[in-house]
mmCIF file of C-alpha atoms in Angstrom:
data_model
loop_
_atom_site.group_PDB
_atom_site.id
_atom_site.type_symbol
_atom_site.label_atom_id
_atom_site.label_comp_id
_atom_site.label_asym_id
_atom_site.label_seq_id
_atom_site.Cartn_x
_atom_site.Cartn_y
_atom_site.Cartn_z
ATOM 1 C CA UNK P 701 0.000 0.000 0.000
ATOM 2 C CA UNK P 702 2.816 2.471 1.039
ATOM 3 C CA UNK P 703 4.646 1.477 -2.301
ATOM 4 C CA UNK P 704 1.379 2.375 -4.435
ATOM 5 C CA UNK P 705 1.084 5.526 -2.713
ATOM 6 C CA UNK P 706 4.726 6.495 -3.434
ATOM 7 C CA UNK P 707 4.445 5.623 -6.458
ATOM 8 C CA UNK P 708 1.408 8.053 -7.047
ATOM 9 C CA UNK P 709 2.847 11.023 -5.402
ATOM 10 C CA UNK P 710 5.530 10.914 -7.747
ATOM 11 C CA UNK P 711 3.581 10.262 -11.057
ATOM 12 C CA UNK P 712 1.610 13.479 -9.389
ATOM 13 C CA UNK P 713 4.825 15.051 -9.399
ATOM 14 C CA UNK P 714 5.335 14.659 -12.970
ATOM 15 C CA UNK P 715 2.217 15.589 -14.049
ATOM 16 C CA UNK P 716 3.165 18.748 -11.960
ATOM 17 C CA UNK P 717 6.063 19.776 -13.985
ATOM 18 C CA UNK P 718 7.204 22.555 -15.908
ATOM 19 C CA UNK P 719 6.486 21.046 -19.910
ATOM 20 C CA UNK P 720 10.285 22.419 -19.941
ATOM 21 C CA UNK P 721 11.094 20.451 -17.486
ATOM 22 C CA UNK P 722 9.681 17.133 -19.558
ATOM 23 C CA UNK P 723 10.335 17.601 -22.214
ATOM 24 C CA UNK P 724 14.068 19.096 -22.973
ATOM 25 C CA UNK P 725 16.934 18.127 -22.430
ATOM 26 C CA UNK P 726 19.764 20.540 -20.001
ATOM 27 C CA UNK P 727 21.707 21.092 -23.284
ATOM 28 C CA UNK P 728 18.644 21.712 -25.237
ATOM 29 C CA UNK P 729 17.360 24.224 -21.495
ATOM 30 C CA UNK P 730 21.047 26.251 -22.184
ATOM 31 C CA UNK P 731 19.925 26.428 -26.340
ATOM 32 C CA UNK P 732 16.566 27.894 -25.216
ATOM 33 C CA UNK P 733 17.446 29.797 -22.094
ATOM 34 C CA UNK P 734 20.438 31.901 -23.850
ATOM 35 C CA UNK P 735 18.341 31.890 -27.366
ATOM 36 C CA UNK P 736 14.924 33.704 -25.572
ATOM 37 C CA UNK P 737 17.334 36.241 -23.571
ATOM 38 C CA UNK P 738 19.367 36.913 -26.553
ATOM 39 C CA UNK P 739 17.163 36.941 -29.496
ATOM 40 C CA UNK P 740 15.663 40.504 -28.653
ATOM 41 C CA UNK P 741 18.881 42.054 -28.341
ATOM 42 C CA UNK P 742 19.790 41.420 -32.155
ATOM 43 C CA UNK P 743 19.068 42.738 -35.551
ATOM 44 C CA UNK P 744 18.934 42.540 -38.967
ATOM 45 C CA UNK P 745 20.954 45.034 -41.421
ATOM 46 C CA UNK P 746 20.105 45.540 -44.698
ATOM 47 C CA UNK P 747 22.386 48.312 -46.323
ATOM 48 C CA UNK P 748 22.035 49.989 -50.067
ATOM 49 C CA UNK P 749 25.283 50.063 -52.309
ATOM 50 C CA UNK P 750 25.234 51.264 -55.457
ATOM 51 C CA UNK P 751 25.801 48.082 -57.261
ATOM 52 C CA UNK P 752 22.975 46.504 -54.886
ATOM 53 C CA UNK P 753 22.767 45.258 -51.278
ATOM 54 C CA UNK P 754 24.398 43.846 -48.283
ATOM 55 C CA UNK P 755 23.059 42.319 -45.757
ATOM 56 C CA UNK P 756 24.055 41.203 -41.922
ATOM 57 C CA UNK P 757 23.553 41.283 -38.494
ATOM 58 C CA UNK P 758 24.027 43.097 -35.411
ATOM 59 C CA UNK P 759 24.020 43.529 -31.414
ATOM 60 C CA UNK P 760 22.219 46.323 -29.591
ATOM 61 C CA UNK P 761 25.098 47.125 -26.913
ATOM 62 C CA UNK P 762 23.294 50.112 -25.470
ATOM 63 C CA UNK P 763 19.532 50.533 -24.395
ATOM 64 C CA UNK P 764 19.539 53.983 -26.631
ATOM 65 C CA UNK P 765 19.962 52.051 -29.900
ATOM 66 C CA UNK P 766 23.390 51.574 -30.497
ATOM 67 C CA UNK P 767 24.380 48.740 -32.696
ATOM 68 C CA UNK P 768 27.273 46.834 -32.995
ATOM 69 C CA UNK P 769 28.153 44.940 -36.407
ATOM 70 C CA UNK P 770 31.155 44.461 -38.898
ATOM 71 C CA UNK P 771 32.168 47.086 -40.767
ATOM 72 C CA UNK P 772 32.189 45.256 -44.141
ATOM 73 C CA UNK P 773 28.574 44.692 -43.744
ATOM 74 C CA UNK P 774 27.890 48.568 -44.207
ATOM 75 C CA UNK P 775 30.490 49.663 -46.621
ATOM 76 C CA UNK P 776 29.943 51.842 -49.579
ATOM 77 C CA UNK P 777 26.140 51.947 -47.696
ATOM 78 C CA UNK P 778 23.568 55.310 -49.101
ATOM 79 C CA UNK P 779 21.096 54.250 -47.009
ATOM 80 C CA UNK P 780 20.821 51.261 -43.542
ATOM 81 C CA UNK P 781 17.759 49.991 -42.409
ATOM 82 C CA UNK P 782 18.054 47.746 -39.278
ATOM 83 C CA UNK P 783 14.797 45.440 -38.208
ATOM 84 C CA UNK P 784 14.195 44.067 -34.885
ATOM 85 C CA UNK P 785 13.707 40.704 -33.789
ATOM 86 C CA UNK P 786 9.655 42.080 -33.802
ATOM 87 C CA UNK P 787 9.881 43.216 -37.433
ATOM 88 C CA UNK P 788 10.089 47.073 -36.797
ATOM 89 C CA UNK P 789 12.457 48.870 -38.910
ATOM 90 C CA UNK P 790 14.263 52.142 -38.476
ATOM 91 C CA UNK P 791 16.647 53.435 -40.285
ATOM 92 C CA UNK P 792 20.117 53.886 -39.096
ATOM 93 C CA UNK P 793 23.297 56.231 -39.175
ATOM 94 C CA UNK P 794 27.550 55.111 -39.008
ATOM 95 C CA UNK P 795 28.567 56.463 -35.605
ATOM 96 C CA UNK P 796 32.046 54.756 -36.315
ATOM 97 C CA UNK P 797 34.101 51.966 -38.112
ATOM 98 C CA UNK P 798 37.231 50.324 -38.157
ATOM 99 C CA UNK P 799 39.196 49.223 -41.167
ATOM 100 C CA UNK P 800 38.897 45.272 -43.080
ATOM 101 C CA UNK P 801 41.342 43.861 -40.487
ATOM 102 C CA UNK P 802 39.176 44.491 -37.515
ATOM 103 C CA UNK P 803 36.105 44.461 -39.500
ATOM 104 C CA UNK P 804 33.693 46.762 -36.750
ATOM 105 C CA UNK P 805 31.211 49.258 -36.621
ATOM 106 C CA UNK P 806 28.423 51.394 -34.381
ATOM 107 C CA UNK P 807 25.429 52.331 -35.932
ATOM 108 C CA UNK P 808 22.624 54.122 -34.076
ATOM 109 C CA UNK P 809 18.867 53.764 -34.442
ATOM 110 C CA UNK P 810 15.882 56.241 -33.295
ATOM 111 C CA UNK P 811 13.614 53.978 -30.878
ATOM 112 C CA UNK P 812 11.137 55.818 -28.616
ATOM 113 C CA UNK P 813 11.588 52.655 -25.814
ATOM 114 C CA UNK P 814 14.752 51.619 -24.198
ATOM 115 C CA UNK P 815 15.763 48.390 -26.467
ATOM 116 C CA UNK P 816 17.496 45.027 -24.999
ATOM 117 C CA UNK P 817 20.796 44.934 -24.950
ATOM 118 C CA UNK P 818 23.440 42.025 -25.251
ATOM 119 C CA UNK P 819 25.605 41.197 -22.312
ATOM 120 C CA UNK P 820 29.974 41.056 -23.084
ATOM 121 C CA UNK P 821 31.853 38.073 -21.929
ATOM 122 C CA UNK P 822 35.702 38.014 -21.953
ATOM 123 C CA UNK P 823 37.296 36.613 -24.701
ATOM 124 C CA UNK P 824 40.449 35.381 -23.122
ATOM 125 C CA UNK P 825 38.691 33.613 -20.988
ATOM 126 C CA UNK P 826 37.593 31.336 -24.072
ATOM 127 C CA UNK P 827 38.810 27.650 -24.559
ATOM 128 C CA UNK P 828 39.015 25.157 -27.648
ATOM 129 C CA UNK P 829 36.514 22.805 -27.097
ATOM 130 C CA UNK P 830 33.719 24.920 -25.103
ATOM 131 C CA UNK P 831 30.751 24.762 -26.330
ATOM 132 C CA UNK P 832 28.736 28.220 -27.965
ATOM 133 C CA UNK P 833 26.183 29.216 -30.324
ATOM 134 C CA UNK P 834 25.538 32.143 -32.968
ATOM 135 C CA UNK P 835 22.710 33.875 -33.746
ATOM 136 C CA UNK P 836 22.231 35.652 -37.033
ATOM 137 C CA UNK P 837 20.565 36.326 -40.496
ATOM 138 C CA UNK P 838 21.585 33.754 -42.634
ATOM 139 C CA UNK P 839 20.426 34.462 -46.339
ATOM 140 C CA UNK P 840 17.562 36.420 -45.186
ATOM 141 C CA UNK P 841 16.299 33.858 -42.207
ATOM 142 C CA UNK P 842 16.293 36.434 -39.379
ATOM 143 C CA UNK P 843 16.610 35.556 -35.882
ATOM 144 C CA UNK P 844 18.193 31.645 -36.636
ATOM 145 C CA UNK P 845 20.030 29.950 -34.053
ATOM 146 C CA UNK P 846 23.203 27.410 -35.022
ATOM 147 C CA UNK P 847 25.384 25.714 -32.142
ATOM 148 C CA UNK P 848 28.909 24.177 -32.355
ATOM 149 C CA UNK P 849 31.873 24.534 -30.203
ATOM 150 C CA UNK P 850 35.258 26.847 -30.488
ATOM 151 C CA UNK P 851 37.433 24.897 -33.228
ATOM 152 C CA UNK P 852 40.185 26.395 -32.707
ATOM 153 C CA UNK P 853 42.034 30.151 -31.444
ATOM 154 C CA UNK P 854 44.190 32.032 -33.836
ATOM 155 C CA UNK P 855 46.490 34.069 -31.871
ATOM 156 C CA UNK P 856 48.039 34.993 -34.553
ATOM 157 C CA UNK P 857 44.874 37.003 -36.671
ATOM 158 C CA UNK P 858 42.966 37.563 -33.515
ATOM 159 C CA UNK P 859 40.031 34.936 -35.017
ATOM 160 C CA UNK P 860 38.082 32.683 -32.873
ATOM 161 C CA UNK P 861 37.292 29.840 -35.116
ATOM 162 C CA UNK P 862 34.364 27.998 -34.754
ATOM 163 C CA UNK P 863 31.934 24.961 -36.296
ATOM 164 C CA UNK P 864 28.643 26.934 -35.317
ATOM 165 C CA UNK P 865 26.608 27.396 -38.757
ATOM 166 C CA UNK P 866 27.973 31.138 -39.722
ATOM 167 C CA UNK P 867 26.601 31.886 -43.453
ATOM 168 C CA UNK P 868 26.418 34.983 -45.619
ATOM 169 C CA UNK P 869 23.967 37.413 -43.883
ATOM 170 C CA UNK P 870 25.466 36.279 -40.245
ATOM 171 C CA UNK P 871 28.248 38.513 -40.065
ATOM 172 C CA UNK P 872 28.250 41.195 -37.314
ATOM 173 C CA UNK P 873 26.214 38.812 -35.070
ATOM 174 C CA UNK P 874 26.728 37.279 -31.793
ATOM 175 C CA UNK P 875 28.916 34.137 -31.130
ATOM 176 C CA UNK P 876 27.659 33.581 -27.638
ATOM 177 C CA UNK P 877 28.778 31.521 -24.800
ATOM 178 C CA UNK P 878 26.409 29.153 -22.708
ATOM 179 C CA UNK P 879 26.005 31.839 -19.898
ATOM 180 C CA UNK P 880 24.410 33.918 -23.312
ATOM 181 C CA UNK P 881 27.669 36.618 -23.065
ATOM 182 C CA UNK P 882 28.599 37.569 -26.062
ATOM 183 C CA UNK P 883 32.461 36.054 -27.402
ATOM 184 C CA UNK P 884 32.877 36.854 -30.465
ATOM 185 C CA UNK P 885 31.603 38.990 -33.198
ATOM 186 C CA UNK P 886 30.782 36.544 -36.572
ATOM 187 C CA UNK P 887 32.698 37.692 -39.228
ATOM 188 C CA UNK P 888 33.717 35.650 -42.374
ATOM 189 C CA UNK P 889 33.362 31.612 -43.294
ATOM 190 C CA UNK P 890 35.942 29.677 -45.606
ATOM 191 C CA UNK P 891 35.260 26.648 -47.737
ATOM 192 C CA UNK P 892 36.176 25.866 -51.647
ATOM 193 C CA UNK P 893 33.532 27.090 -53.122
ATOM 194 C CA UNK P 894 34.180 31.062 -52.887
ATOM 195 C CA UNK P 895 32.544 31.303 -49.401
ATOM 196 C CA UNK P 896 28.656 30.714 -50.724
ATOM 197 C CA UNK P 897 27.884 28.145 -48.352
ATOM 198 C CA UNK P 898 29.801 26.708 -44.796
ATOM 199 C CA UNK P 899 31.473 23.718 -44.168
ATOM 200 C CA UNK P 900 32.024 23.965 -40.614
ATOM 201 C CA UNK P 901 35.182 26.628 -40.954
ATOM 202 C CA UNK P 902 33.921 29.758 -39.397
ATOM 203 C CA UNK P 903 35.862 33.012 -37.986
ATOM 204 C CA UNK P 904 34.934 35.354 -35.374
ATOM 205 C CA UNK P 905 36.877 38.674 -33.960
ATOM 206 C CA UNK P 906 37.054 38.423 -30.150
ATOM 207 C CA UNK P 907 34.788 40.396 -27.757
ATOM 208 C CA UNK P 908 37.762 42.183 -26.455
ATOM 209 C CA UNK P 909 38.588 43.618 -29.602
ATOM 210 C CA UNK P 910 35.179 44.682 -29.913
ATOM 211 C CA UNK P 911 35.257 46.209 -26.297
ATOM 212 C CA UNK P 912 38.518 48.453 -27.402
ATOM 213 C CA UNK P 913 36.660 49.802 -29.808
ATOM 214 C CA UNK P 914 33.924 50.813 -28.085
ATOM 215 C CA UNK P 915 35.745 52.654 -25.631
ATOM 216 C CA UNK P 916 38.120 53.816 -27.933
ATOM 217 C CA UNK P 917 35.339 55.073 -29.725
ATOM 218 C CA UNK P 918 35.252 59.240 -30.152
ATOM 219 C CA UNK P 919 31.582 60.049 -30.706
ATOM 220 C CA UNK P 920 30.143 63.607 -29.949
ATOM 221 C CA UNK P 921 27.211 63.786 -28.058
ATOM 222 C CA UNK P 922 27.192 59.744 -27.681
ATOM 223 C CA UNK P 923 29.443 58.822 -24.200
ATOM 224 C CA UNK P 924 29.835 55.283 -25.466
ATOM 225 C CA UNK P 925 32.982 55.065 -22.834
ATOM 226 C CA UNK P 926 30.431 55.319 -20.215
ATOM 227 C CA UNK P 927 30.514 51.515 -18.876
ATOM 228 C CA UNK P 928 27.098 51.908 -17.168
ATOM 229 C CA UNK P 929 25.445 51.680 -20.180
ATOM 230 C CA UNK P 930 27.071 48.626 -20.991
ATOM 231 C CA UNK P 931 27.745 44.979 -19.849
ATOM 232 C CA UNK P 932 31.243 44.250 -19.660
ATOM 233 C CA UNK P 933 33.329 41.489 -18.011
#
């Protein structure tokens, strides 16, 4: 009798659970968890060139609508609009940008509501091996999700090299660690055929770089070297 009653309780206690708690795994939890508190803090850039378009992605680092992304993604740009993870679009204007090698830049949106922002992580605290994920805007499909782990660390470029799915329309985007702190900043992919689709051999600048920048950063009127506004570790 004491058995069938224990017994009960805990199929009560199932029943009684979180669906979360059913019916994902911890890995898939970490996916979800970082994914949901991420998500709203990134963007989709579309820029105008005058032989057509490029396209990427980017982090809203402050609440006031500043926007991290790589600076090849708005070269050459006439006019940036930026859309939100809830389809709104504004259009946007270069605060700053570094040169091909570092591949960054701020741009700055109009947004009547204080926006989500993405947290920083440190980069040197990254190891071969760990696990993280990217979010981005791969050939149009805004807001996707790809996983994978840190392939390898090139001291020598400054790259972070992962096997997370990075694909045209993903650079400027988050590579994020499972704590959802931002690593890296997606930048390029290699493979043989001219970098049109990915094969597992993707690059990312690290966070600390990015950070430099940001505080290095001389914007009238726009105290990015404030570090209240921002999330650094």
């Amino acid at each position: 009798m004491i058995k069938k009653i224990i017994r009960f309780f805990i199929f009560s206690l199932l029943i009684c659970l979180p669906v979360s708690a059913q019916n994902f795994s911890p890995d898939e939890l970490v996916n979800i968890s970082v994914y949901e508190k991420i998500n709203p803090a990134i963007v989709s850039i579309d820029a105008n060139l005058d032989d057509g378009f490029s396209a990427g992605t980017g982090c809203i680092i402050r609440s006031d609508g500043v926007i991290l992304t790589g600076s090849h993604v708005i070269e050459g740009a006439n006019d940036i609009e930026v859309t939100t993870y809830n389809g709104k679009i504004y259009k946007a204007s270069v605060l700053a940008k570094m040169g091909k090698n570092k591949d960054l830049a701020l741009l700055k949106i109009e947004s009547k509501k204080p926006m989500k922002t993405i947290s920083f992580g440190n980069s040197e605290d990254v190891k071969v091996g760990q696990k993280v994920l990217a979010i981005g805007n791969p050939f149009g499909f805004a807001g996707t999700l790809t996983s994978g782990i840190v392939s390898r660390i090139d001291y020598a470029k400054g790259r972070i090299q992962t096997d997370a799915a990075i694909n045209p329309g993903c650079s400027g985007g988050p590579l994020l660690n499972s704590q959802g702190e931002v690593i890296g900043i997606s930048q390029s992919i290699y493979n043989p055929d001219n970098n049109i689709s990915n094969i597992g051999i993707g690059f990312a600048i690290p966070v600390n770089d990015a950070k430099k920048f940001i505080e290095t950063a001389n914007l009238q009127d726009t105290p990015l070297t404030n570090k209240k506004h921002f999330a650094f570790k």
